[in-house]
Coordinates of C-alpha atoms and ligand atoms in Angstrom, one line a residue:
Chain A
X1 CA -31.8 10.5 11.0
X2 CA -28.1 10.4 10.3
X3 CA -26.9 9.4 6.8
X4 CA -24.2 7.2 8.2
X5 CA -24.1 5.4 11.6
X6 CA -21.5 3.2 13.0
X7 CA -23.1 1.3 15.9
X8 CA -20.9 -0.3 18.5
X9 CA -18.3 -1.3 15.9
X10 CA -15.3 -3.4 17.0
X11 CA -12.4 -4.3 14.8
X12 CA -9.5 -6.5 15.7
X13 CA -6.4 -7.7 13.8
X14 CA -5.8 -11.1 15.3
X15 CA -5.8 -10.5 19.1
X16 CA -5.1 -6.8 18.7
X17 CA -8.3 -4.9 19.2
X18 CA -8.1 -1.7 17.2
X19 CA -11.6 -0.2 17.4
X20 CA -13.6 -0.6 20.6
X21 CA -17.4 -0.2 20.5
X22 CA -17.1 2.8 18.2
X23 CA -20.1 4.9 17.5
X24 CA -20.3 7.6 14.9
X25 CA -23.1 9.5 13.2
X26 CA -22.6 11.7 10.2
X27 CA -25.3 13.8 8.6
X28 CA -25.8 14.3 4.9
X29 CA -23.6 16.9 3.3
X30 CA -21.2 17.1 6.3
X31 CA -17.5 16.9 6.3
X32 CA -16.4 15.0 9.4
X33 CA -12.7 14.6 10.2
X34 CA -11.1 11.9 12.1
X35 CA -8.2 13.3 14.1
X36 CA -5.8 11.6 16.4
X37 CA -2.3 10.4 17.1
X38 CA -0.6 7.7 14.9
X39 CA -2.0 4.3 15.5
X40 CA -5.3 5.4 17.1
X41 CA -7.4 3.7 14.4
X42 CA -8.3 6.5 12.0
X43 CA -7.4 4.5 8.9
X44 CA -9.0 1.4 10.2
X45 CA -12.3 3.3 10.8
X46 CA -12.2 4.7 7.2
X47 CA -11.4 1.3 5.8
X48 CA -14.2 -0.2 7.7
X49 CA -16.6 2.3 6.2
X50 CA -15.1 1.7 2.8
X51 CA -15.6 -2.1 3.3
X52 CA -11.9 -3.1 3.2
X53 CA -12.0 -4.1 6.8
X54 CA -14.5 -6.4 8.5
X55 CA -16.2 -5.6 11.8
X56 CA -16.0 -8.2 14.5
X57 CA -19.0 -6.7 16.2
X58 CA -21.5 -4.0 15.5
X59 CA -23.3 -2.6 12.5
X60 CA -22.7 0.0 9.8
X61 CA -26.0 1.6 8.6
X62 CA -25.9 3.9 5.6
X63 CA -28.9 5.7 4.3
X64 CA -31.2 3.5 6.3
X65 CA -29.7 0.3 4.9
X66 CA -27.5 -2.2 6.7
X67 CA -24.1 -1.9 4.8
X68 CA -22.1 -4.1 7.2
X69 CA -21.9 -7.0 4.7
X70 CA -22.1 -5.2 1.4
X71 CA -18.9 -5.7 -0.6
X72 CA -16.7 -2.8 -1.4
X73 CA -17.4 -2.6 -5.1
X74 CA -21.2 -2.4 -4.5
X75 CA -21.0 0.6 -2.1
X76 CA -20.5 3.5 -4.5
X77 CA -18.1 5.3 -2.1
X78 CA -15.3 7.3 -3.5
X79 CA -11.9 6.7 -1.9
X80 CA -8.9 9.0 -2.0
X81 CA -5.6 7.4 -0.8
X82 CA -2.6 9.0 0.8
X83 CA -0.3 7.8 -2.0
X84 CA -2.9 8.7 -4.7
X85 CA -3.0 5.1 -6.0
X86 CA -3.4 6.1 -9.6
X87 CA -3.4 3.3 -12.2
X88 CA 0.1 3.7 -13.6
X89 CA -0.7 2.0 -17.0
X90 CA -3.6 4.3 -17.8
X91 CA -3.8 8.0 -18.8
X92 CA -5.3 10.6 -16.6
X93 CA -8.5 10.4 -18.7
X94 CA -8.7 6.6 -18.3
X95 CA -7.9 6.8 -14.7
X96 CA -10.9 9.1 -14.1
X97 CA -13.1 7.2 -16.5
X98 CA -12.4 3.9 -14.8
X99 CA -15.3 4.1 -12.4
X100 CA -17.8 5.1 -15.0
X101 CA -16.7 2.3 -17.3
X102 CA -17.6 -0.2 -14.5
X103 CA -21.1 1.4 -14.5
X104 CA -21.6 0.7 -18.2
X105 CA -22.3 4.3 -19.0
X106 CA -22.3 5.2 -22.8
X107 CA -18.9 6.4 -24.2
X108 CA -19.9 10.0 -25.0
X109 CA -21.4 10.5 -21.6
X110 CA -18.2 9.2 -20.0
X111 CA -16.2 11.6 -22.1
X112 CA -18.5 14.5 -21.0
X113 CA -18.4 13.7 -17.3
X114 CA -14.6 13.1 -17.2
X115 CA -13.8 16.3 -19.0
X116 CA -16.2 18.2 -16.7
X117 CA -14.6 16.9 -13.5
X118 CA -11.1 17.4 -14.9
X119 CA -12.1 21.0 -15.5
X120 CA -13.3 21.3 -11.9
X121 CA -9.9 20.2 -10.6
X122 CA -8.1 22.3 -13.1
X123 CA -6.5 19.5 -15.2
X124 CA -8.5 19.5 -18.4
X125 CA -5.3 20.0 -20.5
X126 CA -3.7 16.9 -18.8
X127 CA -6.2 14.3 -20.0
X128 CA -3.7 12.4 -22.2
X129 CA -0.8 12.4 -19.7
X130 CA 0.4 9.4 -17.9
X131 CA 0.4 9.6 -14.1
X132 CA 4.2 9.4 -14.1
X133 CA 4.3 12.9 -15.8
X134 CA 2.3 14.6 -13.0
X135 CA 3.5 16.4 -9.9
X136 CA 2.3 15.3 -6.5
X137 CA -0.4 18.0 -6.3
X138 CA -1.7 17.1 -9.8
X139 CA -1.8 13.4 -9.0
X140 CA -3.9 14.2 -5.9
X141 CA -6.3 16.2 -8.1
X142 CA -6.6 13.2 -10.5
X143 CA -7.3 10.9 -7.5
X144 CA -9.9 13.4 -6.3
X145 CA -11.5 13.6 -9.7
X146 CA -11.5 9.9 -10.1
X147 CA -13.4 9.5 -6.8
X148 CA -15.8 12.3 -7.5
X149 CA -16.8 11.5 -11.0
X150 CA -18.8 8.4 -10.0
X151 CA -21.0 10.8 -7.9
X152 CA -20.2 8.8 -4.8
X153 CA -22.7 8.6 -1.9
X154 CA -19.8 9.2 0.4
X155 CA -16.3 10.4 -0.1
X156 CA -13.5 8.9 2.0
X157 CA -10.2 10.6 2.2
X158 CA -7.2 9.1 4.1
X159 CA -4.5 11.8 4.7
X160 CA -4.9 13.0 1.1
X161 CA -2.5 15.9 1.5
X162 CA 0.2 14.5 3.7
X163 CA 2.6 13.9 0.8
X164 CA 2.5 17.5 -0.4
X165 CA 4.5 20.5 0.7
X166 CA 3.0 22.9 3.2
X167 CA 1.9 25.7 0.8
X168 CA 0.2 23.2 -1.6
X169 CA -1.5 21.6 1.4
X170 CA -3.2 24.8 2.3
X171 CA -4.3 25.4 -1.3
X172 CA -5.6 21.9 -1.8
X173 CA -7.5 21.8 1.4
X174 CA -9.4 24.9 0.4
X175 CA -10.2 23.3 -3.0
X176 CA -11.3 20.1 -1.5
X177 CA -13.6 21.9 0.9
X178 CA -15.0 24.1 -1.9
X179 CA -15.7 21.1 -4.2
X180 CA -17.2 19.1 -1.3
X181 CA -19.6 21.9 -0.5
X182 CA -20.4 22.7 -4.2
X183 CA -21.3 19.0 -4.9
X184 CA -22.9 18.7 -1.4
X185 CA -21.0 15.5 -0.8
X186 CA -20.8 13.8 2.5
X187 CA -17.2 13.2 3.4
X188 CA -15.0 11.6 6.0
X189 CA -11.5 13.0 6.2
X190 CA -8.6 11.4 8.0
X191 CA -5.7 13.6 9.1
X192 CA -3.4 14.2 11.9
X193 CA -2.7 17.8 11.0
X194 CA -4.8 19.9 13.4
X195 CA -4.9 23.1 11.5
X196 CA -5.9 21.2 8.3
X197 CA -8.6 19.4 10.2
X198 CA -10.0 22.5 11.9
X199 CA -10.1 24.5 8.7
X200 CA -11.8 22.0 6.6
X201 CA -14.3 20.2 8.8
X202 CA -17.9 20.7 9.9
X203 CA -17.2 18.4 12.8
X204 CA -14.2 16.7 14.2
X205 CA -14.0 13.3 15.8
X206 CA -10.9 13.1 18.1
X207 CA -9.9 9.5 18.4
X208 CA -7.7 7.9 20.9
X209 CA -6.9 4.2 21.2
X210 CA -9.8 3.0 19.2
X211 CA -12.5 5.1 20.6
X212 CA -13.9 8.6 19.7
X213 CA -13.2 10.8 22.7
X214 CA -15.1 13.8 21.4
X215 CA -17.2 14.6 18.3
X216 CA -17.8 18.4 18.0
X217 CA -17.3 21.4 15.9
X218 CA -13.7 22.6 15.5
X219 CA -14.4 25.6 17.7
X220 CA -15.7 23.4 20.5
X221 CA -12.9 20.9 20.2
X222 CA -10.3 23.7 20.3
X223 CA -11.9 25.8 23.1
X224 CA -13.8 23.4 25.2
X225 CA -12.3 19.9 25.1
X226 CA -14.3 17.4 27.1
X227 CA -11.5 15.0 28.1
X228 CA -8.0 15.3 29.3
X229 CA -6.8 13.5 26.2
X230 CA -8.5 15.9 23.8
X231 CA -7.4 18.9 25.8
X232 CA -3.8 17.7 25.7
X233 CA -4.1 16.9 22.0
X234 CA -5.2 20.5 21.1
X235 CA -2.5 22.2 23.2
X236 CA -3.7 22.4 26.8
X237 CA -0.3 21.4 28.3
X238 CA -1.1 22.1 31.9
X239 CA -3.4 20.1 34.1
X240 CA -4.0 21.2 37.7
X241 CA -6.0 19.0 40.2
X242 CA -9.0 20.9 41.6
X243 CA -11.6 20.2 44.3
X244 CA -14.9 22.0 44.2
X245 CA -15.5 24.3 47.2
X246 CA -18.5 26.5 46.3
X247 CA -20.7 27.4 43.4
X248 CA -21.4 30.9 42.4
X249 CA -25.0 31.9 41.7
X250 CA -24.2 33.5 38.3
X251 CA -22.4 30.3 37.1
X252 CA -18.9 29.1 37.7
X253 CA -17.4 28.3 41.1
X254 CA -14.4 28.2 43.5
X255 CA -12.0 25.4 43.6
X256 CA -9.2 24.5 46.0
X257 CA -5.8 23.4 44.8
X258 CA -3.6 20.7 46.4
X259 CA -1.6 23.5 48.2
X260 CA -4.7 25.2 49.5
X261 CA -4.7 28.0 47.0
X262 CA -8.1 28.9 45.5
X263 CA -9.0 29.3 41.8
X264 CA -12.2 30.8 40.4
X265 CA -13.4 29.1 37.2
X266 CA -16.0 30.8 35.0
X267 CA -17.4 27.8 33.1
X268 CA -18.1 24.3 34.4
X269 CA -17.8 22.7 31.0
X270 CA -20.5 20.2 32.1
X271 CA -18.6 19.2 35.2
X272 CA -20.7 21.1 37.8
X273 CA -21.7 17.9 39.6
X274 CA -18.1 16.5 40.0
X275 CA -16.2 17.3 43.1
X276 CA -12.7 16.4 41.8
X277 CA -11.8 17.7 38.4
X278 CA -8.8 19.0 36.5
X279 CA -8.3 22.5 35.3
X280 CA -6.6 22.6 31.9
X281 CA -4.9 25.7 30.6
X282 CA -2.7 26.5 27.6
X283 CA 0.8 27.8 28.2
X284 CA 0.0 31.0 26.3
X285 CA -3.0 31.8 28.6
X286 CA -1.0 31.9 31.8
X287 CA 0.4 35.3 32.6
X288 CA 3.8 35.7 34.3
X289 CA 3.9 38.5 36.9
X290 CA 6.8 39.7 39.1
X291 CA 6.9 37.9 42.4
X292 CA 4.0 38.9 44.7
X293 CA 2.0 40.5 41.9
X294 CA -1.7 39.9 41.1
X295 CA -4.5 39.0 43.5
X296 CA -4.9 36.3 46.1
X297 CA -7.0 33.9 43.9
X298 CA -6.0 32.4 40.6
X299 CA -2.3 32.8 41.2
X300 CA 0.5 30.4 42.0
X301 CA 4.1 31.1 43.1
X302 CA 6.8 29.6 40.9
X303 CA 10.5 29.4 40.0
X304 CA 11.6 29.7 36.4
X305 CA 13.4 26.6 35.1
X306 CA 14.5 25.8 31.6
X307 CA 13.5 28.2 28.9
X308 CA 13.2 27.7 25.2
X309 CA 12.9 30.4 22.5
X310 CA 10.0 29.6 20.2
X311 CA 10.1 32.7 17.9
X312 CA 6.9 34.4 18.9
X313 CA 7.7 33.9 22.6
X314 CA 9.8 32.2 25.2
X315 CA 8.5 29.0 26.8
X316 CA 9.4 28.3 30.4
X317 CA 9.2 25.3 32.6
X318 CA 8.0 26.7 35.9
X319 CA 8.2 24.8 39.2
X320 CA 5.2 25.4 41.4
X321 CA 3.8 23.8 44.6
X322 CA 1.4 21.8 42.4
X323 CA 3.9 20.6 39.9
X324 CA 5.7 21.6 36.8
X325 CA 3.9 24.0 34.4
X326 CA 4.6 25.1 30.9
X327 CA 4.2 28.9 30.5
X328 CA 4.7 31.2 27.5
X329 CA 6.1 34.6 28.1
X330 CA 6.7 37.6 25.8
X331 CA 9.7 37.5 23.5
X332 CA 10.8 40.9 24.7
X333 CA 11.6 40.0 28.2
X334 CA 13.5 36.9 29.2
X335 CA 13.2 35.6 32.8
X336 CA 16.4 34.0 34.1
X337 CA 16.6 30.6 35.4
X338 CA 15.9 30.5 39.2
X339 CA 13.9 33.7 39.1
X340 CA 10.9 33.8 41.4
X341 CA 7.6 34.8 39.7
X342 CA 3.9 34.7 40.3
X343 CA 1.7 33.0 37.7
X344 CA -1.8 34.2 37.0
X345 CA -4.5 32.0 35.6
X346 CA -7.4 33.9 34.1
X347 CA -10.7 32.4 35.4
X348 CA -12.3 32.2 31.9
X349 CA -9.3 30.4 30.4
X350 CA -9.4 27.4 32.7
X351 CA -11.2 24.5 31.1
X352 CA -12.5 21.8 33.4
X353 CA -12.0 18.2 32.3
Chain B
X1 CA 42.3 -11.7 -13.7
X2 CA 40.7 -14.8 -12.2
X3 CA 37.4 -13.7 -13.5
X4 CA 38.8 -13.4 -16.9
X5 CA 40.1 -16.9 -16.8
X6 CA 36.7 -18.1 -15.7
X7 CA 35.1 -16.3 -18.7
X8 CA 37.6 -17.8 -21.1
X9 CA 36.9 -21.2 -19.7
X10 CA 33.2 -20.7 -20.4
X11 CA 33.6 -19.0 -23.7
X12 CA 36.2 -21.2 -25.4
X13 CA 34.1 -24.3 -25.8
X14 CA 31.4 -22.2 -27.3
X15 CA 33.8 -20.8 -29.9
X16 CA 35.1 -24.3 -30.7
X17 CA 31.6 -25.7 -31.1
X18 CA 30.6 -22.8 -33.3
X19 CA 33.8 -23.2 -35.4
X20 CA 33.3 -26.9 -35.8
X21 CA 29.7 -26.5 -36.8
X22 CA 30.7 -24.7 -40.0
X23 CA 33.6 -26.9 -40.9
X24 CA 33.8 -29.4 -43.8
X25 CA 35.2 -32.3 -41.9
X26 CA 33.3 -35.4 -41.0
X27 CA 34.1 -35.1 -37.4
X28 CA 34.4 -32.4 -34.8
X29 CA 37.6 -30.5 -35.5
X30 CA 39.1 -27.2 -34.4
X31 CA 40.2 -25.0 -36.1
X32 CA 37.8 -26.0 -38.8
X33 CA 38.9 -26.8 -42.3
X34 CA 37.0 -24.8 -44.9
X35 CA 33.5 -23.5 -44.5
X36 CA 30.2 -25.2 -45.2
X37 CA 26.6 -25.1 -44.1
X38 CA 26.0 -28.7 -44.7
X39 CA 25.9 -29.7 -41.0
X40 CA 23.3 -27.0 -40.4
X41 CA 21.3 -28.4 -43.3
X42 CA 21.9 -31.9 -42.0
X43 CA 19.9 -31.1 -38.9
X44 CA 16.8 -31.1 -41.0
X45 CA 17.7 -34.3 -42.7
X46 CA 17.7 -36.3 -39.4
X47 CA 14.0 -36.9 -39.0
X48 CA 14.1 -37.5 -35.2
X49 CA 15.6 -34.1 -34.7
X50 CA 12.7 -32.4 -36.5
X51 CA 10.2 -34.5 -34.6
X52 CA 11.7 -34.1 -31.2
X53 CA 12.2 -30.4 -31.8
X54 CA 8.5 -30.1 -32.4
X55 CA 7.7 -32.1 -29.3
X56 CA 10.2 -30.0 -27.2
X57 CA 8.6 -26.9 -28.5
X58 CA 5.1 -28.1 -27.8
X59 CA 6.0 -29.3 -24.3
X60 CA 7.8 -26.1 -23.5
X61 CA 5.0 -23.9 -24.7
X62 CA 2.1 -25.9 -23.2
X63 CA 4.0 -26.5 -19.9
X64 CA 4.9 -22.8 -19.6
X65 CA 1.3 -21.8 -20.2
X66 CA 0.0 -24.3 -17.7
X67 CA 2.6 -23.3 -15.2
X68 CA 1.6 -19.6 -15.7
X69 CA -2.0 -20.4 -15.2
X70 CA -1.3 -22.0 -11.9
X71 CA 1.8 -19.9 -11.0
X72 CA 0.4 -16.4 -11.4
X73 CA -2.6 -16.9 -9.1
X74 CA -0.3 -18.7 -6.7
X75 CA 2.3 -15.9 -6.7
X76 CA -0.5 -13.4 -6.3
X77 CA -2.0 -15.2 -3.4
X78 CA 1.3 -15.6 -1.7
X79 CA 2.2 -12.0 -2.0
X80 CA -1.2 -10.5 -1.3
X81 CA -2.5 -12.4 1.6
X82 CA -1.3 -13.6 5.0
X83 CA -2.5 -16.9 6.1
X84 CA -1.6 -19.9 8.1
X85 CA 0.8 -22.2 6.3
X86 CA 2.0 -19.5 3.9
X87 CA 5.6 -20.3 4.5
X88 CA 5.0 -24.0 4.0
X89 CA 3.2 -23.3 0.8
X90 CA 6.0 -21.0 -0.4
X91 CA 8.5 -23.8 0.3
X92 CA 6.3 -26.3 -1.4
X93 CA 6.2 -24.3 -4.6
X94 CA 9.9 -23.8 -4.7
X95 CA 10.8 -27.4 -3.8
X96 CA 11.3 -28.6 -7.4
X97 CA 14.4 -26.5 -7.7
X98 CA 15.8 -27.9 -4.5
X99 CA 15.3 -31.6 -5.2
X100 CA 17.9 -32.9 -7.7
X101 CA 16.3 -33.2 -11.2
X102 CA 17.3 -36.9 -11.4
X103 CA 15.5 -37.7 -8.2
X104 CA 12.5 -35.7 -9.3
X105 CA 12.4 -37.3 -12.7
X106 CA 12.7 -40.8 -11.3
X107 CA 9.9 -40.3 -8.8
X108 CA 7.6 -38.9 -11.5
X109 CA 8.4 -42.0 -13.6
X110 CA 7.4 -44.2 -10.6
X111 CA 4.4 -42.2 -9.8
X112 CA 2.8 -41.1 -13.1
X113 CA 3.8 -43.7 -15.6
X114 CA 4.2 -46.9 -13.5
X115 CA 1.6 -46.3 -10.8
X116 CA -1.1 -44.4 -12.6
X117 CA -0.2 -45.6 -16.1
X118 CA -0.5 -42.2 -17.7
X119 CA 0.5 -41.8 -21.3
X120 CA 4.2 -40.7 -21.8
X121 CA 3.3 -37.4 -23.4
X122 CA 1.0 -36.4 -20.6
X123 CA 3.6 -37.4 -18.0
X124 CA 6.3 -35.4 -19.8
X125 CA 4.0 -32.3 -19.9
X126 CA 3.2 -32.6 -16.2
X127 CA 6.8 -33.1 -15.3
X128 CA 7.9 -30.0 -17.2
X129 CA 5.0 -28.0 -15.8
X130 CA 6.1 -28.8 -12.3
X131 CA 9.8 -28.3 -12.8
X132 CA 9.3 -24.8 -14.2
X133 CA 6.7 -23.7 -11.7
X134 CA 9.3 -22.3 -9.2
X135 CA 10.8 -20.0 -11.8
X136 CA 7.4 -18.7 -12.7
X137 CA 6.5 -18.1 -9.1
X138 CA 9.8 -16.5 -8.2
X139 CA 9.8 -14.1 -11.1
X140 CA 6.1 -13.1 -10.7
X141 CA 6.5 -12.7 -7.0
X142 CA 9.4 -10.4 -7.4
X143 CA 7.4 -8.2 -9.8
X144 CA 4.5 -8.2 -7.4
X145 CA 6.8 -7.0 -4.7
X146 CA 6.9 -3.6 -6.4
X147 CA 3.1 -3.6 -6.9
X148 CA 1.2 -1.2 -4.8
X149 CA -2.0 -2.9 -3.6
X150 CA -3.7 0.3 -2.8
X151 CA -4.1 0.6 -6.6
X152 CA -6.1 -2.6 -6.5
X153 CA -8.2 -1.2 -3.7
X154 CA -8.8 1.9 -5.7
X155 CA -10.2 -0.1 -8.6
X156 CA -12.5 -2.1 -6.3
X157 CA -13.8 1.0 -4.6
X158 CA -14.6 2.4 -8.1
X159 CA -16.9 -0.6 -8.7
X160 CA -14.8 -3.3 -10.3
X161 CA -15.1 -6.8 -8.9
X162 CA -12.0 -8.5 -7.5
X163 CA -11.6 -10.8 -10.5
X164 CA -12.0 -8.0 -13.0
X165 CA -9.5 -5.9 -11.1
X166 CA -7.0 -8.6 -11.3
X167 CA -7.3 -8.7 -15.0
X168 CA -7.5 -5.0 -15.8
X169 CA -5.4 -3.5 -13.1
X170 CA -3.0 -6.1 -11.6
X171 CA -2.0 -8.1 -14.7
X172 CA -1.2 -5.1 -16.9
X173 CA 1.2 -3.8 -14.3
X174 CA 3.2 -7.0 -14.1
X175 CA 3.3 -7.9 -17.8
X176 CA 7.1 -7.5 -17.9
X177 CA 7.3 -10.0 -15.1
X178 CA 5.0 -12.4 -17.0
X179 CA 7.1 -12.1 -20.1
X180 CA 10.3 -12.8 -18.2
X181 CA 8.7 -15.7 -16.4
X182 CA 7.5 -17.1 -19.7
X183 CA 10.8 -17.0 -21.4
X184 CA 12.8 -18.2 -18.4
X185 CA 10.4 -21.2 -18.0
X186 CA 10.4 -21.9 -21.7
X187 CA 14.2 -22.1 -21.8
X188 CA 14.3 -24.3 -18.7
X189 CA 11.8 -26.7 -20.1
X190 CA 13.3 -26.7 -23.6
X191 CA 16.8 -27.6 -22.2
X192 CA 15.7 -29.9 -19.5
X193 CA 17.4 -33.3 -19.4
X194 CA 17.3 -34.9 -16.0
X195 CA 13.5 -35.0 -15.8
X196 CA 12.8 -35.6 -19.5
X197 CA 15.1 -38.6 -19.5
X198 CA 12.8 -40.6 -17.3
X199 CA 9.6 -39.5 -19.0
X200 CA 10.4 -40.3 -22.6
X201 CA 9.3 -43.5 -24.3
X202 CA 8.7 -45.1 -27.6
X203 CA 8.3 -42.4 -30.3
X204 CA 8.2 -39.6 -27.7
X205 CA 11.4 -37.9 -26.8
X206 CA 12.7 -34.3 -26.4
X207 CA 15.4 -32.7 -28.4
X208 CA 18.1 -32.7 -25.7
X209 CA 17.5 -36.4 -25.1
X210 CA 17.6 -37.1 -28.8
X211 CA 20.9 -35.2 -29.1
X212 CA 22.3 -37.3 -26.4
X213 CA 21.4 -40.5 -28.0
X214 CA 22.7 -39.2 -31.4
X215 CA 26.2 -38.6 -30.1
X216 CA 26.3 -42.1 -28.7
X217 CA 26.4 -43.4 -32.3
X218 CA 27.6 -40.6 -34.5
X219 CA 30.3 -38.1 -34.0
X220 CA 29.8 -35.6 -36.9
X221 CA 29.3 -31.9 -36.5
X222 CA 25.5 -32.0 -36.8
X223 CA 25.3 -31.8 -33.0
X224 CA 27.6 -28.8 -33.0
X225 CA 25.4 -27.1 -35.6
X226 CA 22.3 -27.9 -33.6
X227 CA 24.0 -26.5 -30.5
X228 CA 24.7 -23.3 -32.3
X229 CA 21.0 -23.1 -33.3
X230 CA 19.9 -23.6 -29.7
X231 CA 22.4 -21.1 -28.5
X232 CA 21.2 -18.4 -30.9
X233 CA 17.6 -19.1 -29.9
X234 CA 18.5 -18.7 -26.2
X235 CA 20.4 -15.5 -26.9
X236 CA 17.4 -14.0 -28.8
X237 CA 15.1 -14.8 -25.9
X238 CA 17.5 -13.4 -23.3
X239 CA 17.8 -10.3 -25.5
X240 CA 14.0 -9.9 -25.3
X241 CA 14.1 -10.2 -21.5
X242 CA 16.9 -7.7 -21.4
X243 CA 14.9 -5.3 -23.5
X244 CA 11.7 -5.7 -21.5
X245 CA 13.0 -5.5 -18.0
X246 CA 16.8 -6.1 -17.8
X247 CA 18.7 -9.2 -16.9
X248 CA 19.3 -7.8 -13.4
X249 CA 15.8 -9.1 -12.8
X250 CA 17.2 -12.5 -12.1
X251 CA 20.1 -11.4 -10.0
X252 CA 17.6 -10.6 -7.2
Ligands
ATP401 N1 -3.2 -5.0 8.5 C1 -2.9 -4.8 9.8 N2 -2.6 -5.9 10.6 C2 -2.3 -5.8 11.9 N3 -2.4 -4.7 12.6 C3 -2.8 -3.6 11.9 C4 -3.0 -3.6 10.5 N4 -3.4 -2.3 10.1 C5 -3.3 -1.6 11.3 N5 -3.0 -2.3 12.3 C6 -2.9 -1.8 13.7 O1 -4.0 -1.2 14.1 C7 -3.8 0.0 14.8 C8 -4.5 1.2 14.1 O2 -4.0 1.4 12.9 P1 -4.5 2.5 11.9 O3 -3.8 2.3 10.6 O4 -6.0 2.6 11.9 O5 -4.0 3.8 12.6 P2 -4.0 5.4 12.1 O6 -4.8 6.1 13.2 O7 -4.5 5.4 10.8 O8 -2.5 5.8 12.2 P3 -1.6 6.7 11.3 O9 -1.9 8.1 11.7 O10 -0.2 6.3 11.6 O11 -2.0 6.4 9.9 C9 -2.3 0.2 14.9 O12 -1.9 -0.2 16.1 C10 -1.8 -0.7 13.8 O13 -0.6 -1.3 14.2
MG402 MG1 -3.6 6.0 8.9

């Protein structure tokens, strides 16, 4: 049984329903990320689990017990905030010791545990400093240490790295992941940075508009998105309407496009029983050929529109009979506006949604 | 230039008073003739001054403490939570500064002393507590504006109860605001005339009221000396505020 389950949770601020019948199961020792665009309800979900937000409907079960109504300070969850939220009037040591003091742990044991965790996050020489005298990265380490030292049953992190510069973000996320695995802590991690999310998580929950659209491993989310929203979110810019014509014996099938063209698709992605689907494909997976090149199937004729230089490649807007598509081409050869080309869609790169 | 004139207009009476307080004449005179501390000493000869000074001090301290006890939680509630009627409540707490002191004092007289027959001292205390409440709430509210409530949430998530968090996390971070509120309220209470004048009675009066009745009968520089003492007191308190959080605090 899952360590944590949200069962049909709904949350509303006044009339504004923010979470809609949300379900989520997290196993012990897992790091699950909540990923999604701004305003989709990630923070709200995290705050609900933490106990800062009340559910209108539904239940939150943790470790077999109903936690829905348990007050925040009895939950024993560690919380790491985006803005660190260190106590400005206390030293680093007292910040970290705060949670232990609430638990009436003897002084010498507090000292031992605080120094241990400060060592883990690399701040053992900073114990007597005030938070004001720390850099952003150091503050975040203190915040992490403060949440970890209470040996929380669950660690909740809300965009913990978003105030740090890019290099430090990469370093810190590796550290967080290492500590999380070392201590075998179950963690929920909110972010809207995809790379960060994929690199740190066991599983990712992609949220949209108050619901979880897909909960899967990072690889599955990235390669085999299940919905149009998720596909779009992870970089599938092109969606082509398809109608199933025939299934192949070895798996996969043939689809007809709006203009009568045929596409072969290798994987059904669970859509084998649906007649009308969309084929999603990333701009970098489409090949640009000279006009008339390629085979009969899996190609479309197009005219080059606006192009943008993106460093590694050019990105073109290509007008085709089934609509505008975004296609990346090599940085070595630039197609001119108005040039006629043929686009080739590899059959194993098309994901059905 | 104009500003300079305004300042002169404000400063000159203070200089005159100060000069007169240390003169040797029997009446207020400027420039003073000679130098003496006898008027300063005379303050302590007038028994009513000493008595009312004590009462004023008591009322100011007690009233300020009472107003803090009510005002801090009120300011906290107003800044922390959103609820129906919040604006109304905000207006309600600030209303004593909007209503003229005379009107307010008179209604307290009618209400507390005449209708409910409360003792004069109690009424005076209540009157002062109410009149200084707006200052407390304003100053505390403005220091809570800079308070980051995620700090409070962090403390609660670490196992502290809401009440405990308030005392060990919120309060220590707004101490400068509390000190400022205390001093400002204290000065206001100590100097108050319009409300006190209705709430004094036989044997119970405040220093400013006593000073007013003194000048009705005597015109010697004792009052000037007393004014200087009060001025110095106020300056010291303001100095403390300036040191703790800067006078600009009240400019907001
Ligand atoms: N205290 C609140 N009162 C009213 N509405 C709120 C409150 N907090 C959040 N909301 C609304 O709830 C929705 C979800 O907010 P939430 O903070 O969970 O988003 P998020 O996914 O964390 O976004 P971001 O990536 O910007 O942090 C938003 O539409 C937001 O406007
Ligand atoms: Mg958020």
